[in-house]
């Protein structure tokens, strides 16, 4: 959105193609988190500014080689973002009870009352916070969550003051945290894992949630390698990064073209 906005303000005729019904990408998804709801204001602002700048916005349309040929642009800016990492080497990772944190936050899936989140980085902790109910919630449908992390602590990829607040929220919600645990197999209702050179199992879960990182979505970039049209890849599509870095890169490429 930022690349389109800046490019349009500089006099370019810009078309923004988005495969989902709404603009915002991962930023929109993050705005559903209890500690990041203010992100929705940024999404709303950028979407409004894009339209004010005269950008032609096409929603529910996936950018493919055919779509790009139809639009026939002078320049293509690829901001296709990232995709959730799936640890393919773990047996059982494609079971029906296994979903990603993206599935949960986007509303594509509704986890059960007992969820195990694999991955205790910021995304995993935020997803657990999103799912878990307060321990004093007497509702019979109160969701309970467990986090399993390979490292010796959680949320080590966010050492800002916000981390302490997030960890405290998890404690207040009774989220169980298991560290130094490496999952070796996913079962129908839990996992087998290794901790301190000992193999153990943890069962009794309805849903296994993967929060194991993000990888660049380079599929379209590979398809356009032989294109005669100049292609600029930005944001997570180029390399996974923070929202601030991605927006700054969008502004930079918008000025360059």
Coordinates of N, CA and C in Angstrom, one line a residue:
X1 N 0.8 -1.2 0.0 CA 0.0 0.0 0.0 C 0.9 1.3 0.0
X2 N 1.9 1.3 0.8 CA 2.8 2.4 0.8 C 3.5 2.7 -0.5
X3 N 4.0 1.6 -1.1 CA 4.6 1.8 -2.4 C 3.6 2.3 -3.4
X4 N 2.4 1.8 -3.4 CA 1.4 2.3 -4.4 C 1.0 3.8 -4.1
X5 N 0.9 4.1 -2.8 CA 0.5 5.5 -2.4 C 1.6 6.5 -2.9
X6 N 2.8 6.2 -2.6 CA 3.9 7.1 -2.9 C 4.1 7.2 -4.4
X7 N 4.0 6.1 -5.1 CA 4.2 6.1 -6.6 C 3.1 6.9 -7.2
X8 N 1.8 6.8 -6.7 CA 0.7 7.5 -7.3 C 0.8 9.0 -7.0
X9 N 1.3 9.4 -5.9 CA 1.5 10.8 -5.5 C 2.5 11.5 -6.4
X10 N 3.4 10.7 -7.0 CA 4.5 11.2 -7.8 C 4.0 11.2 -9.3
X11 N 2.8 10.9 -9.6 CA 2.2 11.0 -10.9 C 2.1 9.8 -11.7
X12 N 2.4 8.6 -11.1 CA 2.3 7.4 -11.8 C 0.9 6.8 -11.8
X13 N 0.5 6.1 -12.8 CA -0.8 5.5 -12.8 C -0.6 4.1 -12.2
X14 N -1.2 3.8 -11.0 CA -0.9 2.7 -10.3 C -2.2 1.8 -10.1
X15 N -2.0 0.5 -10.3 CA -3.0 -0.5 -10.0 C -2.5 -1.4 -8.9
X16 N -3.3 -1.6 -7.8 CA -2.9 -2.4 -6.7 C -3.8 -3.7 -6.7
X17 N -3.2 -4.8 -6.8 CA -3.9 -6.1 -7.0 C -3.8 -6.9 -5.7
X18 N -4.9 -7.2 -5.0 CA -4.9 -7.9 -3.8 C -5.9 -9.1 -3.9
X19 N -5.3 -10.3 -3.5 CA -6.1 -11.5 -3.7 C -7.2 -11.8 -2.7
X20 N -7.2 -11.0 -1.5 CA -8.2 -11.2 -0.5 C -9.2 -10.1 -0.6
X21 N -10.3 -10.2 0.2 CA -11.3 -9.1 0.2 C -10.9 -7.8 0.8
X22 N -9.8 -7.8 1.5 CA -9.4 -6.5 2.2 C -7.9 -6.3 2.1
X23 N -7.6 -5.0 2.1 CA -6.2 -4.6 2.1 C -5.6 -4.8 3.5
X24 N -4.3 -4.9 3.6 CA -3.7 -4.9 4.9 C -2.7 -6.1 5.2
X25 N -2.9 -7.2 4.5 CA -2.0 -8.3 4.7 C -1.8 -8.8 6.1
X26 N -0.5 -9.0 6.5 CA -0.2 -9.5 7.8 C -0.5 -8.4 8.9
X27 N -0.5 -7.1 8.5 CA -0.8 -6.1 9.4 C -2.2 -6.1 9.9
X28 N -3.1 -6.4 8.9 CA -4.5 -6.6 9.2 C -4.7 -7.8 10.2
X29 N -4.0 -8.9 9.9 CA -4.1 -10.1 10.7 C -3.6 -9.8 12.1
X30 N -2.5 -9.1 12.2 CA -2.0 -8.7 13.5 C -2.9 -7.9 14.4
X31 N -3.7 -7.1 13.7 CA -4.6 -6.1 14.4 C -5.7 -6.9 15.2
X32 N -5.9 -8.2 15.0 CA -6.8 -8.9 15.8 C -6.3 -9.4 17.2
X33 N -4.9 -9.2 17.3 CA -4.3 -9.6 18.6 C -4.7 -8.6 19.7
X34 N -4.9 -9.1 20.9 CA -5.3 -8.2 22.0 C -4.3 -7.1 22.3
X35 N -3.0 -7.3 22.0 CA -2.0 -6.2 22.3 C -1.7 -5.4 21.1
X36 N -2.3 -5.6 19.9 CA -1.9 -4.9 18.7 C -3.1 -4.4 18.0
X37 N -4.2 -4.1 18.7 CA -5.4 -3.7 18.0 C -5.3 -2.3 17.3
X38 N -4.4 -1.5 17.8 CA -4.2 -0.2 17.2 C -3.6 -0.3 15.8
X39 N -3.1 -1.5 15.4 CA -2.6 -1.6 14.1 C -3.8 -1.4 13.0
X40 N -5.0 -1.7 13.5 CA -6.1 -1.5 12.5 C -6.2 -0.1 12.1
X41 N -5.8 0.9 12.9 CA -5.8 2.3 12.6 C -4.9 2.6 11.4
X42 N -3.7 1.9 11.5 CA -2.7 2.1 10.4 C -3.2 1.5 9.1
X43 N -3.8 0.3 9.2 CA -4.4 -0.3 8.0 C -5.5 0.6 7.4
X44 N -6.3 1.1 8.2 CA -7.4 2.0 7.7 C -6.8 3.3 7.1
X45 N -5.8 3.8 7.7 CA -5.2 5.0 7.2 C -4.5 4.8 5.8
X46 N -3.7 3.7 5.7 CA -3.0 3.4 4.5 C -4.0 3.1 3.3
X47 N -5.1 2.3 3.7 CA -6.1 2.0 2.7 C -6.8 3.3 2.2
X48 N -7.1 4.2 3.1 CA -7.7 5.4 2.7 C -6.8 6.3 1.9
X49 N -5.6 6.4 2.2 CA -4.6 7.2 1.5 C -4.3 6.6 0.1
X50 N -4.4 5.3 0.0 CA -4.2 4.7 -1.3 C -5.3 5.2 -2.3
X51 N -6.5 5.1 -1.8 CA -7.6 5.5 -2.7 C -7.6 7.0 -2.9
X52 N -7.2 7.8 -1.9 CA -7.2 9.3 -2.1 C -6.1 9.7 -3.2
X53 N -5.0 8.8 -3.2 CA -4.0 9.1 -4.2 C -4.3 8.7 -5.6
X54 N -5.5 8.1 -5.8 CA -6.0 7.7 -7.1 C -5.5 6.3 -7.6
X55 N -5.1 5.5 -6.6 CA -4.7 4.1 -7.0 C -5.9 3.3 -7.3
X56 N -5.9 2.6 -8.4 CA -6.9 1.6 -8.8 C -6.7 0.4 -7.9
X57 N -7.7 0.1 -7.1 CA -7.6 -1.1 -6.2 C -8.5 -2.2 -6.7
X58 N -7.9 -3.4 -6.9 CA -8.6 -4.6 -7.4 C -8.5 -5.7 -6.3
X59 N -9.6 -5.8 -5.6 CA -9.6 -6.8 -4.5 C -10.1 -8.2 -5.0
X60 N -9.9 -9.2 -4.3 CA -10.4 -10.6 -4.6 C -9.8 -11.0 -6.0
X61 N -8.6 -10.5 -6.3 CA -7.9 -10.9 -7.5 C -6.5 -11.2 -7.3
X62 N -6.1 -12.4 -7.5 CA -4.7 -12.9 -7.3 C -3.8 -12.5 -8.5
X63 N -2.7 -11.9 -8.2 CA -1.8 -11.5 -9.2 C -1.1 -12.7 -9.8
X64 N -1.3 -13.0 -11.0 CA -0.7 -14.1 -11.7 C 0.0 -13.5 -13.0
X65 N 0.8 -14.4 -13.7 CA 1.4 -14.0 -14.9 C 0.4 -13.5 -15.9
X66 N -0.8 -14.2 -16.0 CA -1.9 -13.7 -16.9 C -2.4 -12.4 -16.5
X67 N -2.7 -12.1 -15.2 CA -3.2 -10.9 -14.8 C -2.2 -9.7 -15.1
X68 N -1.0 -10.0 -14.9 CA 0.1 -8.9 -15.1 C 0.1 -8.7 -16.6
X69 N 0.0 -9.7 -17.5 CA 0.0 -9.5 -18.9 C -1.2 -8.7 -19.3
X70 N -2.3 -8.9 -18.7 CA -3.5 -8.2 -19.0 C -3.4 -6.7 -18.6
X71 N -2.8 -6.4 -17.5 CA -2.7 -5.0 -17.1 C -1.6 -4.3 -17.9
X72 N -0.6 -5.1 -18.3 CA 0.5 -4.6 -19.1 C 1.2 -3.4 -18.5
X73 N 1.8 -3.5 -17.3 CA 2.5 -2.4 -16.7 C 3.9 -2.2 -17.2
X74 N 4.4 -1.0 -16.9 CA 5.8 -0.7 -17.2 C 6.7 -1.2 -16.2
X75 N 6.2 -1.3 -14.9 CA 7.0 -1.8 -13.8 C 6.1 -2.6 -12.9
X76 N 6.6 -3.7 -12.3 CA 5.9 -4.5 -11.4 C 6.6 -4.4 -10.0
X77 N 5.8 -4.1 -9.0 CA 6.4 -4.1 -7.6 C 5.7 -5.3 -6.9
X78 N 6.5 -6.3 -6.5 CA 6.0 -7.5 -5.8 C 6.1 -7.3 -4.3
X79 N 4.9 -7.3 -3.7 CA 4.8 -7.2 -2.2 C 3.9 -8.3 -1.8
X80 N 4.2 -9.5 -2.2 CA 3.3 -10.7 -1.9 C 3.5 -11.2 -0.5
X81 N 4.4 -10.6 0.3 CA 4.5 -10.9 1.7 C 5.1 -12.3 2.0
X82 N 4.7 -12.8 3.1 CA 5.3 -14.1 3.5 C 4.2 -15.2 3.7
X83 N 4.7 -16.4 4.0 CA 3.8 -17.5 4.3 C 4.3 -18.2 5.6
X84 N 3.4 -18.8 6.3 CA 3.9 -19.5 7.5 C 4.8 -20.7 7.2
X85 N 5.8 -20.8 8.0 CA 6.8 -21.9 7.8 C 6.1 -23.2 8.4
X86 N 6.2 -24.3 7.6 CA 5.6 -25.6 8.1 C 6.8 -26.5 8.2
X87 N 7.1 -27.0 9.4 CA 8.2 -27.9 9.7 C 7.9 -29.3 9.1
X88 N 8.2 -29.5 7.8 CA 7.8 -30.7 7.1 C 8.5 -31.9 7.6
X89 N 9.6 -31.8 8.3 CA 10.3 -33.0 8.8 C 9.7 -33.6 10.0
X90 N 8.7 -32.9 10.6 CA 8.0 -33.5 11.8 C 6.9 -34.4 11.3
X91 N 6.9 -35.7 11.6 CA 5.8 -36.6 11.3 C 4.5 -36.1 11.9
X92 N 3.4 -36.2 11.1 CA 2.1 -35.8 11.5 C 1.8 -34.3 11.4
X93 N 2.7 -33.6 10.8 CA 2.5 -32.1 10.7 C 1.3 -31.7 9.8
X94 N 0.9 -32.7 9.0 CA -0.3 -32.4 8.1 C -1.6 -33.0 8.6
X95 N -1.6 -33.4 9.8 CA -2.9 -34.0 10.4 C -4.0 -32.9 10.3
X96 N -5.2 -33.4 10.4 CA -6.4 -32.5 10.4 C -6.4 -31.6 11.6
X97 N -5.8 -32.0 12.7 CA -5.9 -31.2 13.9 C -4.8 -30.1 14.0
X98 N -4.0 -30.0 12.9 CA -2.9 -29.1 12.9 C -3.2 -27.9 12.0
X99 N -3.1 -26.7 12.6 CA -3.3 -25.4 11.9 C -2.2 -24.5 12.1
X100 N -2.1 -23.4 11.5 CA -1.1 -22.4 11.7 C -1.7 -21.2 12.5
X101 N -0.8 -20.4 13.1 CA -1.2 -19.2 13.8 C -2.0 -18.3 12.8
X102 N -1.6 -18.3 11.5 CA -2.2 -17.4 10.5 C -3.7 -17.9 10.3
X103 N -3.9 -19.2 10.3 CA -5.3 -19.7 10.2 C -6.1 -19.3 11.4
X104 N -5.5 -19.2 12.6 CA -6.3 -18.8 13.8 C -6.6 -17.3 13.7
X105 N -5.6 -16.5 13.5 CA -5.8 -15.1 13.5 C -6.6 -14.5 12.4
X106 N -6.6 -15.2 11.3 CA -7.4 -14.7 10.1 C -8.8 -15.2 10.2
X107 N -9.1 -16.1 11.2 CA -10.5 -16.6 11.3 C -10.8 -17.8 10.4
X108 N -9.8 -18.3 9.7 CA -10.0 -19.4 8.8 C -10.3 -20.7 9.5
X109 N -9.9 -20.8 10.8 CA -10.2 -22.0 11.6 C -10.6 -21.6 13.0
X110 N -11.4 -22.4 13.7 CA -11.8 -22.2 15.1 C -11.2 -23.3 15.9
X111 N -10.1 -23.1 16.7 CA -9.5 -24.1 17.5 C -10.5 -24.6 18.6
X112 N -10.2 -25.8 19.1 CA -11.0 -26.3 20.2 C -10.6 -25.7 21.5
X113 N -11.1 -26.3 22.6 CA -11.0 -25.6 23.9 C -9.6 -25.9 24.5
X114 N -8.9 -26.9 23.9 CA -7.5 -27.2 24.4 C -6.6 -27.1 23.2
X115 N -5.7 -26.1 23.3 CA -4.8 -25.9 22.1 C -3.3 -25.9 22.6
X116 N -2.5 -26.5 21.8 CA -1.0 -26.6 22.0 C -0.4 -25.7 20.9
X117 N 0.3 -24.7 21.3 CA 1.0 -23.8 20.3 C 2.5 -24.3 20.3
X118 N 2.9 -24.7 19.1 CA 4.3 -25.1 18.9 C 5.0 -23.8 18.4
X119 N 5.9 -23.3 19.2 CA 6.7 -22.1 18.9 C 6.4 -21.0 19.9
X120 N 7.4 -20.6 20.7 CA 7.2 -19.6 21.7 C 7.8 -18.3 21.4
X121 N 7.9 -18.0 20.1 CA 8.4 -16.6 19.7 C 7.2 -15.6 20.0
X122 N 7.4 -14.4 19.5 CA 6.4 -13.4 19.7 C 5.1 -13.8 19.1
X123 N 5.1 -14.4 17.9 CA 3.9 -14.8 17.2 C 3.2 -15.9 18.0
X124 N 3.9 -16.9 18.5 CA 3.3 -17.9 19.2 C 2.7 -17.5 20.5
X125 N 3.4 -16.6 21.2 CA 2.9 -16.0 22.5 C 1.6 -15.2 22.3
X126 N 1.7 -14.4 21.2 CA 0.5 -13.5 20.9 C -0.7 -14.4 20.5
X127 N -0.4 -15.5 19.8 CA -1.5 -16.4 19.4 C -2.1 -17.0 20.6
X128 N -1.3 -17.5 21.6 CA -1.7 -18.1 22.8 C -2.6 -17.1 23.6
X129 N -2.1 -15.8 23.6 CA -2.9 -14.8 24.3 C -4.2 -14.6 23.7
X130 N -4.3 -14.6 22.3 CA -5.5 -14.5 21.6 C -6.5 -15.6 21.9
X131 N -6.0 -16.8 22.1 CA -6.8 -18.0 22.3 C -7.3 -18.2 23.7
X132 N -6.4 -17.9 24.7 CA -6.7 -18.3 26.1 C -7.7 -17.4 26.8
X133 N -8.5 -18.0 27.6 CA -9.4 -17.3 28.5 C -8.8 -17.0 29.8
X134 N -9.2 -16.0 30.5 CA -8.7 -15.8 31.9 C -9.0 -17.0 32.8
X135 N -8.1 -17.2 33.7 CA -8.3 -18.4 34.6 C -9.5 -18.3 35.5
X136 N -10.0 -17.1 35.7 CA -11.1 -16.9 36.6 C -12.4 -16.9 35.8
X137 N -12.3 -17.2 34.5 CA -13.5 -17.3 33.6 C -14.1 -18.6 33.9
X138 N -15.3 -18.6 34.5 CA -15.9 -19.9 34.9 C -16.8 -20.5 33.8
X139 N -16.7 -19.9 32.6 CA -17.4 -20.5 31.5 C -17.0 -21.9 31.2
X140 N -17.9 -22.8 31.0 CA -17.5 -24.2 30.7 C -16.8 -24.3 29.3
X141 N -16.8 -23.2 28.6 CA -16.2 -23.2 27.3 C -14.9 -22.4 27.3
X142 N -14.4 -22.1 28.4 CA -13.1 -21.4 28.5 C -12.0 -22.1 27.9
X143 N -11.3 -21.5 27.0 CA -10.2 -22.2 26.3 C -8.9 -22.1 27.1
X144 N -8.2 -23.2 27.1 CA -6.9 -23.3 27.8 C -5.8 -23.6 26.8
X145 N -4.6 -23.0 27.0 CA -3.5 -23.1 26.0 C -2.2 -23.5 26.6
X146 N -1.4 -24.2 25.9 CA -0.1 -24.6 26.3 C 0.9 -24.1 25.2
X147 N 2.0 -23.6 25.5 CA 3.1 -23.2 24.6 C 4.3 -24.1 24.7
X148 N 4.8 -24.6 23.6 CA 6.0 -25.4 23.6 C 7.1 -24.8 22.8
X149 N 8.2 -24.5 23.4 CA 9.3 -23.7 22.8 C 10.6 -24.5 22.9
X150 N 11.5 -24.4 21.8 CA 12.7 -25.1 21.8 C 13.8 -24.4 22.7
X151 N 13.7 -23.1 22.7 CA 14.7 -22.3 23.5 C 14.4 -22.3 25.0
X152 N 15.3 -21.7 25.7 CA 15.1 -21.7 27.2 C 14.2 -20.7 27.7
X153 N 13.6 -19.9 26.8 CA 12.6 -18.9 27.3 C 11.7 -18.5 26.1
X154 N 10.7 -17.8 26.3 CA 9.7 -17.5 25.3 C 9.9 -16.0 24.9
X155 N 9.4 -15.7 23.7 CA 9.3 -14.3 23.2 C 10.7 -13.6 23.1
X156 N 11.7 -14.4 22.8 CA 13.1 -13.8 22.8 C 13.3 -13.0 21.5
X157 N 12.4 -13.0 20.6 CA 12.6 -12.2 19.4 C 11.9 -10.8 19.6
X158 N 11.4 -10.5 20.7 CA 10.9 -9.2 21.0 C 11.3 -8.9 22.5
X159 N 12.4 -8.2 22.6 CA 12.9 -7.8 23.9 C 12.5 -6.4 24.3
X160 N 11.5 -5.8 23.6 CA 11.0 -4.5 24.0 C 10.2 -4.6 25.3
X161 N 9.9 -3.4 25.9 CA 9.1 -3.4 27.2 C 7.8 -4.1 27.0
X162 N 7.3 -4.2 25.8 CA 6.0 -4.9 25.6 C 6.1 -6.4 25.9
X163 N 7.3 -7.0 25.8 CA 7.4 -8.4 26.1 C 7.0 -8.7 27.5
X164 N 7.4 -8.0 28.5 CA 7.0 -8.2 29.9 C 5.5 -8.2 30.1
X165 N 4.9 -7.3 29.4 CA 3.4 -7.2 29.5 C 2.8 -8.4 28.9
X166 N 3.3 -8.9 27.8 CA 2.7 -10.0 27.1 C 2.9 -11.3 28.0
X167 N 4.1 -11.5 28.5 CA 4.3 -12.7 29.3 C 3.4 -12.6 30.6
X168 N 3.2 -11.5 31.1 CA 2.3 -11.3 32.3 C 0.9 -11.7 32.0
X169 N 0.5 -11.3 30.8 CA -0.9 -11.7 30.3 C -1.0 -13.2 30.2
X170 N 0.0 -13.8 29.7 CA 0.0 -15.3 29.6 C -0.1 -15.9 30.9
X171 N 0.6 -15.4 31.9 CA 0.6 -16.0 33.3 C -0.8 -15.8 33.9
X172 N -1.4 -14.6 33.7 CA -2.7 -14.3 34.2 C -3.8 -15.2 33.6
X173 N -3.5 -15.7 32.4 CA -4.5 -16.5 31.7 C -4.2 -18.0 32.0
X174 N -3.2 -18.3 32.8 CA -2.9 -19.7 33.1 C -2.3 -20.5 31.9
X175 N -1.7 -19.8 31.0 CA -1.1 -20.5 29.9 C 0.2 -21.2 30.4
X176 N 0.2 -22.5 30.1 CA 1.4 -23.3 30.5 C 2.5 -23.2 29.5
X177 N 3.7 -23.0 29.9 CA 4.8 -22.8 29.0 C 5.9 -23.9 29.3
X178 N 6.2 -24.6 28.2 CA 7.2 -25.6 28.3 C 8.4 -25.2 27.4
X179 N 9.5 -25.0 28.0 CA 10.7 -24.6 27.2 C 11.7 -25.7 27.0
X180 N 12.7 -25.5 26.2 CA 13.7 -26.5 25.9 C 13.1 -27.8 25.5
X181 N 12.1 -27.7 24.7 CA 11.4 -28.9 24.2 C 11.3 -28.9 22.7
X182 N 11.8 -30.0 22.1 CA 11.8 -30.1 20.6 C 10.8 -31.2 20.2
X183 N 9.8 -30.8 19.5 CA 8.7 -31.7 19.0 C 9.3 -32.6 18.0
X184 N 9.1 -33.9 18.2 CA 9.6 -34.9 17.2 C 8.5 -35.6 16.4
X185 N 7.2 -35.5 16.9 CA 6.1 -36.1 16.2 C 4.8 -35.5 16.7
X186 N 3.9 -35.3 15.8 CA 2.5 -34.7 16.1 C 1.5 -35.9 16.1
X187 N 0.8 -36.0 17.2 CA -0.2 -37.1 17.3 C -1.6 -36.6 17.1
X188 N -2.6 -37.4 17.2 CA -4.0 -37.0 17.0 C -4.5 -36.0 18.1
X189 N -3.9 -36.2 19.2 CA -4.3 -35.3 20.3 C -3.2 -34.7 21.1
X190 N -2.0 -34.6 20.5 CA -0.9 -34.1 21.2 C 0.4 -34.2 20.4
X191 N 1.5 -34.3 21.2 CA 2.9 -34.4 20.5 C 3.8 -35.3 21.3
X192 N 4.8 -35.8 20.6 CA 5.9 -36.5 21.3 C 7.1 -35.5 21.2
X193 N 7.8 -35.2 22.3 CA 8.9 -34.2 22.2 C 10.1 -34.7 23.0
X194 N 11.2 -34.1 22.8 CA 12.4 -34.4 23.5 C 12.8 -33.2 24.4
X195 N 13.0 -33.5 25.7 CA 13.4 -32.4 26.6 C 14.5 -33.0 27.5
X196 N 15.7 -32.3 27.6 CA 16.8 -32.8 28.4 C 17.2 -34.2 28.1
X197 N 17.2 -34.5 26.8 CA 17.6 -35.9 26.3 C 16.6 -37.0 26.7
X198 N 15.4 -36.6 27.0 CA 14.4 -37.6 27.4 C 13.2 -37.4 26.5
X199 N 12.7 -38.5 26.0 CA 11.5 -38.4 25.1 C 10.2 -38.5 26.0
X200 N 9.3 -37.6 25.7 CA 8.1 -37.5 26.5 C 6.9 -37.3 25.6
X201 N 5.7 -37.4 26.1 CA 4.5 -37.2 25.3 C 3.6 -36.2 26.1
X202 N 2.9 -35.4 25.3 CA 1.9 -34.5 25.9 C 0.6 -34.6 25.1
X203 N -0.5 -35.0 25.8 CA -1.7 -35.3 25.0 C -2.9 -34.6 25.7
X204 N -4.0 -34.8 25.0 CA -5.3 -34.2 25.5 C -5.6 -32.9 24.9
X205 N -5.1 -32.6 23.7 CA -5.4 -31.4 23.0 C -6.3 -31.6 21.8
X206 N -7.1 -30.6 21.5 CA -8.0 -30.6 20.4 C -7.3 -30.1 19.1
X207 N -6.5 -29.1 19.3 CA -5.8 -28.4 18.2 C -4.4 -28.2 18.4
X208 N -3.5 -28.4 17.4 CA -2.1 -28.1 17.4 C -1.9 -26.9 16.5
X209 N -1.4 -25.8 17.1 CA -1.2 -24.6 16.3 C 0.3 -24.3 16.1
X210 N 0.7 -24.2 14.8 CA 2.1 -24.0 14.4 C 2.4 -22.5 14.4
X211 N 3.4 -22.1 15.2 CA 3.8 -20.7 15.1 C 5.3 -20.8 15.0
X212 N 5.8 -21.4 13.8 CA 7.2 -21.7 13.6 C 7.9 -20.8 12.6
X213 N 7.4 -19.6 12.5 CA 8.1 -18.6 11.7 C 7.4 -18.3 10.4
X214 N 8.1 -17.4 9.6 CA 7.5 -16.9 8.4 C 8.6 -17.1 7.3
X215 N 8.2 -17.4 6.1 CA 9.1 -17.5 5.0 C 8.6 -16.6 3.8
X216 N 9.5 -16.2 3.0 CA 9.1 -15.3 1.9 C 8.3 -16.0 0.9
X217 N 7.3 -15.3 0.3 CA 6.4 -15.8 -0.7 C 7.0 -15.4 -2.1
X218 N 7.9 -16.2 -2.6 CA 8.6 -15.9 -3.9 C 8.0 -16.6 -5.1
X219 N 6.9 -17.2 -5.0 CA 6.3 -17.9 -6.1 C 6.2 -17.1 -7.4
X220 N 5.5 -15.9 -7.3 CA 5.3 -15.1 -8.4 C 6.6 -14.5 -8.9
X221 N 7.5 -14.2 -8.0 CA 8.8 -13.6 -8.4 C 9.6 -14.6 -9.3
X222 N 9.5 -15.9 -8.9 CA 10.2 -16.9 -9.8 C 9.5 -17.0 -11.2
X223 N 8.2 -16.8 -11.2 CA 7.5 -16.9 -12.5 C 7.9 -15.7 -13.4
X224 N 8.2 -14.6 -12.8 CA 8.5 -13.4 -13.6 C 10.0 -13.2 -13.8
X225 N 10.8 -14.2 -13.5 CA 12.3 -14.0 -13.7 C 12.6 -13.8 -15.2
X226 N 11.9 -14.4 -16.1 CA 12.2 -14.2 -17.5 C 11.4 -13.0 -18.1
X227 N 10.7 -12.3 -17.3 CA 9.9 -11.2 -17.9 C 10.8 -10.0 -18.3
X228 N 10.3 -9.4 -19.4 CA 11.0 -8.2 -19.9 C 10.7 -6.9 -19.1
X229 N 9.7 -7.0 -18.2 CA 9.2 -5.9 -17.4 C 10.1 -5.8 -16.2
X230 N 10.6 -4.6 -15.8 CA 11.4 -4.5 -14.5 C 10.5 -4.9 -13.3
X231 N 11.1 -5.8 -12.5 CA 10.3 -6.3 -11.3 C 11.1 -5.9 -10.1
X232 N 10.4 -5.3 -9.1 CA 11.1 -4.9 -7.8 C 10.3 -5.7 -6.7
X233 N 11.1 -6.5 -6.0 CA 10.5 -7.3 -4.9 C 10.8 -6.6 -3.6
X234 N 9.7 -6.4 -2.8 CA 9.9 -5.7 -1.5 C 9.2 -6.4 -0.4
X235 N 9.5 -5.9 0.9 CA 8.8 -6.4 2.0 C 9.2 -7.9 2.3
X236 N 8.3 -8.6 3.0 CA 8.5 -10.0 3.3 C 8.8 -10.9 2.1
X237 N 8.2 -10.4 0.9 CA 8.5 -11.2 -0.3 C 9.9 -11.3 -0.6
X238 N 10.7 -10.2 -0.2 CA 12.1 -10.2 -0.5 C 12.9 -10.9 0.7
X239 N 12.5 -10.5 1.9 CA 13.1 -11.1 3.1 C 12.2 -10.7 4.3
X240 N 12.0 -11.7 5.2 CA 11.1 -11.4 6.3 C 11.7 -10.3 7.2
X241 N 10.8 -9.4 7.6 CA 11.2 -8.2 8.3 C 10.0 -7.6 9.1
X242 N 10.3 -6.6 9.8 CA 9.2 -5.9 10.6 C 8.3 -5.1 9.7
X243 N 7.1 -4.8 10.2 CA 6.2 -3.9 9.4 C 6.8 -2.6 9.2
X244 N 7.5 -2.0 10.1 CA 8.1 -0.7 10.0 C 9.1 -0.7 8.8
X245 N 9.9 -1.8 8.8 CA 10.9 -1.9 7.7 C 10.2 -2.1 6.3
X246 N 9.2 -2.9 6.3 CA 8.5 -3.1 5.0 C 7.8 -1.8 4.5
X247 N 7.2 -1.1 5.4 CA 6.6 0.2 5.0 C 7.6 1.2 4.5
X248 N 8.7 1.3 5.2 CA 9.8 2.2 4.8 C 10.3 1.8 3.4
X249 N 10.4 0.5 3.1 CA 10.9 0.0 1.8 C 9.9 0.3 0.7
X250 N 8.6 0.2 1.1 CA 7.6 0.6 0.1 C 7.7 2.1 -0.3
X251 N 7.9 2.9 0.7 CA 8.0 4.4 0.5 C 9.2 4.6 -0.4
X252 N 10.3 3.9 -0.2 CA 11.6 4.1 -0.9 C 11.4 3.7 -2.4
X253 N 10.8 2.5 -2.6 CA 10.6 2.1 -4.0 C 9.5 3.0 -4.7
X254 N 8.6 3.5 -4.0 CA 7.6 4.4 -4.6 C 8.2 5.7 -5.1
X255 N 9.3 6.1 -4.4 CA 10.0 7.3 -4.8 C 10.9 7.0 -6.0
X256 N 11.5 5.8 -6.0 CA 12.4 5.5 -7.1 C 11.7 5.3 -8.4
X257 N 10.5 4.9 -8.4 CA 9.8 4.6 -9.7 C 9.0 5.8 -10.2

